[in-house]
């Protein structure tokens, strides 16, 4: 379901039995709640070995921030739905992307989910990554405060292939050096299942996700 134009999306939600309020093109709280209800129903219907938050992350591949005074309403909507104060999609949003996807499970999120390193406090620690596990990386310096967070998809000899937000200003899958890894996390409420995925993949390596 597209979100542009909003009027058509509202009508579609209404036809599907959800309540977006009066279809008027104004995407408010009722419309967003109806959209999230529809999205949850779709995710539950997906037959996949991947956890639901990774299914959602894949669905959002290609989402981009908008430079300048206009901001991507989808990204801003994630913050609004989570009650997070967020003013601009030019503010680093890798943590926001993870927070949105992980809202599909019941685990308590970090106090400051926008802080990528805060995700090292989430859920339980894993000894090895599996599809959907949360990878927390340092950025700049291992002892600094800057970082990056995203979801494990696969790996090659020296790199993790990470599905994350704010990677070249978009939701992408990119390669991140294994040497930058700080932690591997998984929600307490969801059973641990899966194995590391080894693959060969060419492409540029991300060194700065700001």
PDB file of C-alpha atoms in Angstrom, residues 6-201:
ATOM      1  CA  UNK A   6      -2.764   9.927   1.319  1.00  0.00           C
ATOM      2  CA  UNK A   7      -6.401  10.254   0.267  1.00  0.00           C
ATOM      3  CA  UNK A   8      -6.197   7.066  -1.799  1.00  0.00           C
ATOM      4  CA  UNK A   9      -4.388   5.214   0.996  1.00  0.00           C
ATOM      5  CA  UNK A  10      -7.096   6.238   3.456  1.00  0.00           C
ATOM      6  CA  UNK A  11      -9.806   4.973   1.113  1.00  0.00           C
ATOM      7  CA  UNK A  12      -7.966   1.680   0.640  1.00  0.00           C
ATOM      8  CA  UNK A  13      -7.611   1.223   4.402  1.00  0.00           C
ATOM      9  CA  UNK A  14     -11.302   1.921   4.844  1.00  0.00           C
ATOM     10  CA  UNK A  15     -12.209  -0.593   2.125  1.00  0.00           C
ATOM     11  CA  UNK A  16     -10.059  -3.203   3.886  1.00  0.00           C
ATOM     12  CA  UNK A  17     -12.003  -2.752   7.119  1.00  0.00           C
ATOM     13  CA  UNK A  18      -9.612  -0.464   9.018  1.00  0.00           C
ATOM     14  CA  UNK A  19     -10.499   2.941  10.472  1.00  0.00           C
ATOM     15  CA  UNK A  20      -8.329   5.786   9.135  1.00  0.00           C
ATOM     16  CA  UNK A  21     -10.967   8.386   9.938  1.00  0.00           C
ATOM     17  CA  UNK A  22     -12.625  10.411   7.200  1.00  0.00           C
ATOM     18  CA  UNK A  23     -10.643  10.109   3.930  1.00  0.00           C
ATOM     19  CA  UNK A  24      -9.564  13.711   3.438  1.00  0.00           C
ATOM     20  CA  UNK A  25      -5.874  13.490   2.529  1.00  0.00           C
ATOM     21  CA  UNK A  26      -4.791  14.608   6.015  1.00  0.00           C
ATOM     22  CA  UNK A  27      -2.619  11.812   7.462  1.00  0.00           C
ATOM     23  CA  UNK A  28      -3.304  12.056  11.190  1.00  0.00           C
ATOM     24  CA  UNK A  29      -3.173   9.711  14.165  1.00  0.00           C
ATOM     25  CA  UNK A  30      -6.183   7.624  13.111  1.00  0.00           C
ATOM     26  CA  UNK A  31      -4.763   7.128   9.632  1.00  0.00           C
ATOM     27  CA  UNK A  32      -1.359   6.121  10.952  1.00  0.00           C
ATOM     28  CA  UNK A  33      -2.899   3.743  13.521  1.00  0.00           C
ATOM     29  CA  UNK A  34      -5.009   2.124  10.794  1.00  0.00           C
ATOM     30  CA  UNK A  35      -1.938   1.820   8.593  1.00  0.00           C
ATOM     31  CA  UNK A  36       0.049   0.156  11.386  1.00  0.00           C
ATOM     32  CA  UNK A  37      -2.838  -2.251  12.068  1.00  0.00           C
ATOM     33  CA  UNK A  38      -2.908  -3.152   8.383  1.00  0.00           C
ATOM     34  CA  UNK A  39       0.864  -3.555   8.360  1.00  0.00           C
ATOM     35  CA  UNK A  40       0.800  -5.853  11.396  1.00  0.00           C
ATOM     36  CA  UNK A  41      -1.839  -8.020   9.745  1.00  0.00           C
ATOM     37  CA  UNK A  42       0.312  -8.304   6.630  1.00  0.00           C
ATOM     38  CA  UNK A  43       3.431  -9.200   8.589  1.00  0.00           C
ATOM     39  CA  UNK A  44       1.595 -11.903  10.522  1.00  0.00           C
ATOM     40  CA  UNK A  45       0.432 -13.354   7.216  1.00  0.00           C
ATOM     41  CA  UNK A  46       3.949 -13.553   5.782  1.00  0.00           C
ATOM     42  CA  UNK A  47       5.306 -17.080   5.844  1.00  0.00           C
ATOM     43  CA  UNK A  48       8.977 -16.525   6.440  1.00  0.00           C
ATOM     44  CA  UNK A  49      11.774 -17.999   8.480  1.00  0.00           C
ATOM     45  CA  UNK A  50      12.864 -14.445   9.244  1.00  0.00           C
ATOM     46  CA  UNK A  51      11.622 -12.629  12.356  1.00  0.00           C
ATOM     47  CA  UNK A  52       8.838 -10.092  11.755  1.00  0.00           C
ATOM     48  CA  UNK A  53      11.010  -7.036  12.391  1.00  0.00           C
ATOM     49  CA  UNK A  54      13.413  -8.131   9.644  1.00  0.00           C
ATOM     50  CA  UNK A  55      10.468  -8.653   7.283  1.00  0.00           C
ATOM     51  CA  UNK A  56       9.422  -5.084   8.059  1.00  0.00           C
ATOM     52  CA  UNK A  57      12.974  -3.803   7.588  1.00  0.00           C
ATOM     53  CA  UNK A  58      13.153  -5.409   4.147  1.00  0.00           C
ATOM     54  CA  UNK A  59       9.816  -3.852   3.229  1.00  0.00           C
ATOM     55  CA  UNK A  60      11.281  -0.420   3.920  1.00  0.00           C
ATOM     56  CA  UNK A  61      14.379  -0.846   1.739  1.00  0.00           C
ATOM     57  CA  UNK A  62      14.837   2.242  -0.397  1.00  0.00           C
ATOM     58  CA  UNK A  63      13.262   4.678   2.083  1.00  0.00           C
ATOM     59  CA  UNK A  64      15.283   7.900   1.842  1.00  0.00           C
ATOM     60  CA  UNK A  65      15.593  11.091   3.842  1.00  0.00           C
ATOM     61  CA  UNK A  66      14.793  14.368   2.080  1.00  0.00           C
ATOM     62  CA  UNK A  67      17.423  17.099   2.128  1.00  0.00           C
ATOM     63  CA  UNK A  68      16.420  20.607   3.124  1.00  0.00           C
ATOM     64  CA  UNK A  69      13.392  21.873   5.052  1.00  0.00           C
ATOM     65  CA  UNK A  70      11.092  19.079   3.808  1.00  0.00           C
ATOM     66  CA  UNK A  71      11.315  15.732   5.601  1.00  0.00           C
ATOM     67  CA  UNK A  72      10.206  12.235   4.662  1.00  0.00           C
ATOM     68  CA  UNK A  73       6.805  11.763   6.348  1.00  0.00           C
ATOM     69  CA  UNK A  74       7.413   8.044   6.707  1.00  0.00           C
ATOM     70  CA  UNK A  75      10.572   8.577   8.776  1.00  0.00           C
ATOM     71  CA  UNK A  76       8.944  11.344  10.802  1.00  0.00           C
ATOM     72  CA  UNK A  77       5.939   9.074  11.348  1.00  0.00           C
ATOM     73  CA  UNK A  78       8.103   6.418  12.984  1.00  0.00           C
ATOM     74  CA  UNK A  79       9.163   8.923  15.629  1.00  0.00           C
ATOM     75  CA  UNK A  80       5.632  10.207  16.118  1.00  0.00           C
ATOM     76  CA  UNK A  81       4.220   6.711  16.616  1.00  0.00           C
ATOM     77  CA  UNK A  82       6.895   5.905  19.192  1.00  0.00           C
ATOM     78  CA  UNK A  83       6.491   9.203  21.048  1.00  0.00           C
ATOM     79  CA  UNK A  84      10.064  10.243  20.247  1.00  0.00           C
ATOM     80  CA  UNK A  85      10.951  13.919  19.914  1.00  0.00           C
ATOM     81  CA  UNK A  86      12.506  14.140  16.459  1.00  0.00           C
ATOM     82  CA  UNK A  87      12.647  17.291  14.379  1.00  0.00           C
ATOM     83  CA  UNK A  88      14.409  16.431  11.128  1.00  0.00           C
ATOM     84  CA  UNK A  89      15.257  13.391   9.008  1.00  0.00           C
ATOM     85  CA  UNK A  90      18.711  14.918   8.611  1.00  0.00           C
ATOM     86  CA  UNK A  91      19.318  13.979  12.251  1.00  0.00           C
ATOM     87  CA  UNK A  92      20.918  10.487  12.358  1.00  0.00           C
ATOM     88  CA  UNK A  93      18.071   7.986  12.242  1.00  0.00           C
ATOM     89  CA  UNK A  94      19.625   4.503  12.256  1.00  0.00           C
ATOM     90  CA  UNK A  95      18.406   4.033  15.842  1.00  0.00           C
ATOM     91  CA  UNK A  96      14.954   5.319  14.930  1.00  0.00           C
ATOM     92  CA  UNK A  97      14.722   2.789  12.103  1.00  0.00           C
ATOM     93  CA  UNK A  98      15.626  -0.059  14.460  1.00  0.00           C
ATOM     94  CA  UNK A  99      13.157   1.240  17.063  1.00  0.00           C
ATOM     95  CA  UNK A 100      10.357   1.279  14.488  1.00  0.00           C
ATOM     96  CA  UNK A 101      11.063  -2.277  13.354  1.00  0.00           C
ATOM     97  CA  UNK A 102      11.477  -3.583  16.903  1.00  0.00           C
ATOM     98  CA  UNK A 103       8.140  -2.066  17.942  1.00  0.00           C
ATOM     99  CA  UNK A 104       6.652  -5.265  16.477  1.00  0.00           C
ATOM    100  CA  UNK A 105       7.772  -7.128  19.615  1.00  0.00           C
ATOM    101  CA  UNK A 106       6.940  -6.368  23.235  1.00  0.00           C
ATOM    102  CA  UNK A 107      10.438  -5.828  24.662  1.00  0.00           C
ATOM    103  CA  UNK A 108      11.171  -2.504  26.350  1.00  0.00           C
ATOM    104  CA  UNK A 109      13.283  -0.310  24.102  1.00  0.00           C
ATOM    105  CA  UNK A 110      16.297   1.729  25.237  1.00  0.00           C
ATOM    106  CA  UNK A 111      15.523   4.979  27.026  1.00  0.00           C
ATOM    107  CA  UNK A 112      17.102   6.840  24.128  1.00  0.00           C
ATOM    108  CA  UNK A 113      16.530   4.644  21.060  1.00  0.00           C
ATOM    109  CA  UNK A 114      18.017   7.322  18.791  1.00  0.00           C
ATOM    110  CA  UNK A 115      21.403   6.651  20.394  1.00  0.00           C
ATOM    111  CA  UNK A 116      22.802   3.773  18.362  1.00  0.00           C
ATOM    112  CA  UNK A 117      25.066   2.499  21.154  1.00  0.00           C
ATOM    113  CA  UNK A 118      22.084   2.414  23.517  1.00  0.00           C
ATOM    114  CA  UNK A 119      20.896  -0.684  21.659  1.00  0.00           C
ATOM    115  CA  UNK A 120      23.733  -2.604  23.329  1.00  0.00           C
ATOM    116  CA  UNK A 121      21.474  -2.549  26.422  1.00  0.00           C
ATOM    117  CA  UNK A 122      18.485  -4.072  24.614  1.00  0.00           C
ATOM    118  CA  UNK A 123      17.182  -7.600  25.116  1.00  0.00           C
ATOM    119  CA  UNK A 124      19.766 -10.357  25.387  1.00  0.00           C
ATOM    120  CA  UNK A 125      23.294 -10.756  24.051  1.00  0.00           C
ATOM    121  CA  UNK A 126      24.055 -13.367  21.394  1.00  0.00           C
ATOM    122  CA  UNK A 127      27.423 -15.027  20.883  1.00  0.00           C
ATOM    123  CA  UNK A 128      26.978 -15.125  17.115  1.00  0.00           C
ATOM    124  CA  UNK A 129      24.760 -13.167  14.720  1.00  0.00           C
ATOM    125  CA  UNK A 130      21.687 -14.676  13.088  1.00  0.00           C
ATOM    126  CA  UNK A 131      19.281 -13.061  10.609  1.00  0.00           C
ATOM    127  CA  UNK A 132      17.493 -10.209  12.333  1.00  0.00           C
ATOM    128  CA  UNK A 133      19.921  -9.828  15.208  1.00  0.00           C
ATOM    129  CA  UNK A 134      20.768  -6.246  16.128  1.00  0.00           C
ATOM    130  CA  UNK A 135      24.372  -5.321  15.434  1.00  0.00           C
ATOM    131  CA  UNK A 136      25.835  -2.368  17.334  1.00  0.00           C
ATOM    132  CA  UNK A 137      28.979  -0.755  15.910  1.00  0.00           C
ATOM    133  CA  UNK A 138      31.359   1.998  16.940  1.00  0.00           C
ATOM    134  CA  UNK A 139      31.853   4.927  14.606  1.00  0.00           C
ATOM    135  CA  UNK A 140      34.844   7.232  14.751  1.00  0.00           C
ATOM    136  CA  UNK A 141      36.444   5.604  17.783  1.00  0.00           C
ATOM    137  CA  UNK A 142      35.687   2.462  19.840  1.00  0.00           C
ATOM    138  CA  UNK A 143      35.912   4.584  23.008  1.00  0.00           C
ATOM    139  CA  UNK A 144      33.780   7.425  21.699  1.00  0.00           C
ATOM    140  CA  UNK A 145      30.015   7.868  21.801  1.00  0.00           C
ATOM    141  CA  UNK A 146      29.239   7.714  18.105  1.00  0.00           C
ATOM    142  CA  UNK A 147      27.957   4.494  16.626  1.00  0.00           C
ATOM    143  CA  UNK A 148      25.708   2.733  14.188  1.00  0.00           C
ATOM    144  CA  UNK A 149      23.011   0.088  14.577  1.00  0.00           C
ATOM    145  CA  UNK A 150      21.267  -2.176  12.107  1.00  0.00           C
ATOM    146  CA  UNK A 151      20.120  -5.724  11.407  1.00  0.00           C
ATOM    147  CA  UNK A 152      22.275  -8.685  10.454  1.00  0.00           C
ATOM    148  CA  UNK A 153      21.395 -10.192   7.080  1.00  0.00           C
ATOM    149  CA  UNK A 154      24.526 -12.163   6.223  1.00  0.00           C
ATOM    150  CA  UNK A 155      28.306 -11.929   6.346  1.00  0.00           C
ATOM    151  CA  UNK A 156      31.472 -12.482   4.356  1.00  0.00           C
ATOM    152  CA  UNK A 157      35.019 -13.051   5.611  1.00  0.00           C
ATOM    153  CA  UNK A 158      35.636  -9.612   7.072  1.00  0.00           C
ATOM    154  CA  UNK A 159      32.268  -7.877   6.911  1.00  0.00           C
ATOM    155  CA  UNK A 160      28.718  -8.019   8.150  1.00  0.00           C
ATOM    156  CA  UNK A 161      25.988  -7.253   5.634  1.00  0.00           C
ATOM    157  CA  UNK A 162      23.749  -4.868   7.542  1.00  0.00           C
ATOM    158  CA  UNK A 163      20.191  -3.824   6.745  1.00  0.00           C
ATOM    159  CA  UNK A 164      19.870  -0.428   8.359  1.00  0.00           C
ATOM    160  CA  UNK A 165      18.627   3.116   8.157  1.00  0.00           C
ATOM    161  CA  UNK A 166      20.682   6.240   7.515  1.00  0.00           C
ATOM    162  CA  UNK A 167      23.109   4.256   5.367  1.00  0.00           C
ATOM    163  CA  UNK A 168      23.931   6.711   2.559  1.00  0.00           C
ATOM    164  CA  UNK A 169      20.850   8.593   3.834  1.00  0.00           C
ATOM    165  CA  UNK A 170      18.560   5.644   3.081  1.00  0.00           C
ATOM    166  CA  UNK A 171      17.449   2.181   4.181  1.00  0.00           C
ATOM    167  CA  UNK A 172      19.936  -0.127   2.472  1.00  0.00           C
ATOM    168  CA  UNK A 173      21.977  -3.275   2.932  1.00  0.00           C
ATOM    169  CA  UNK A 174      25.633  -2.347   3.256  1.00  0.00           C
ATOM    170  CA  UNK A 175      28.900  -3.963   4.329  1.00  0.00           C
ATOM    171  CA  UNK A 176      30.378  -2.980   7.700  1.00  0.00           C
ATOM    172  CA  UNK A 177      33.744  -4.196   8.967  1.00  0.00           C
ATOM    173  CA  UNK A 178      33.550  -6.868  11.649  1.00  0.00           C
ATOM    174  CA  UNK A 179      36.279  -5.018  13.530  1.00  0.00           C
ATOM    175  CA  UNK A 180      33.769  -2.282  14.370  1.00  0.00           C
ATOM    176  CA  UNK A 181      31.317  -4.604  16.138  1.00  0.00           C
ATOM    177  CA  UNK A 182      30.479  -3.768  19.762  1.00  0.00           C
ATOM    178  CA  UNK A 183      27.561  -6.082  20.494  1.00  0.00           C
ATOM    179  CA  UNK A 184      24.951  -8.479  19.108  1.00  0.00           C
ATOM    180  CA  UNK A 185      21.450  -8.244  20.608  1.00  0.00           C
ATOM    181  CA  UNK A 186      18.145 -10.108  20.368  1.00  0.00           C
ATOM    182  CA  UNK A 187      14.740  -9.455  22.002  1.00  0.00           C
ATOM    183  CA  UNK A 188      14.009 -11.421  25.162  1.00  0.00           C
ATOM    184  CA  UNK A 189      10.417 -12.066  24.077  1.00  0.00           C
ATOM    185  CA  UNK A 190      11.270 -13.825  20.810  1.00  0.00           C
ATOM    186  CA  UNK A 191      12.825 -17.297  20.502  1.00  0.00           C
ATOM    187  CA  UNK A 192      16.387 -17.391  19.221  1.00  0.00           C
ATOM    188  CA  UNK A 193      16.372 -19.245  15.917  1.00  0.00           C
ATOM    189  CA  UNK A 194      18.632 -19.290  12.902  1.00  0.00           C
ATOM    190  CA  UNK A 195      22.281 -19.602  11.983  1.00  0.00           C
ATOM    191  CA  UNK A 196      24.895 -17.228  10.573  1.00  0.00           C
ATOM    192  CA  UNK A 197      24.602 -16.764   6.816  1.00  0.00           C
ATOM    193  CA  UNK A 198      27.905 -16.860   4.946  1.00  0.00           C
ATOM    194  CA  UNK A 199      28.006 -15.325   1.502  1.00  0.00           C
ATOM    195  CA  UNK A 200      30.316 -13.743  -1.039  1.00  0.00           C
ATOM    196  CA  UNK A 201      29.369 -10.204  -1.929  1.00  0.00           C
TER     197      UNK A 201
END
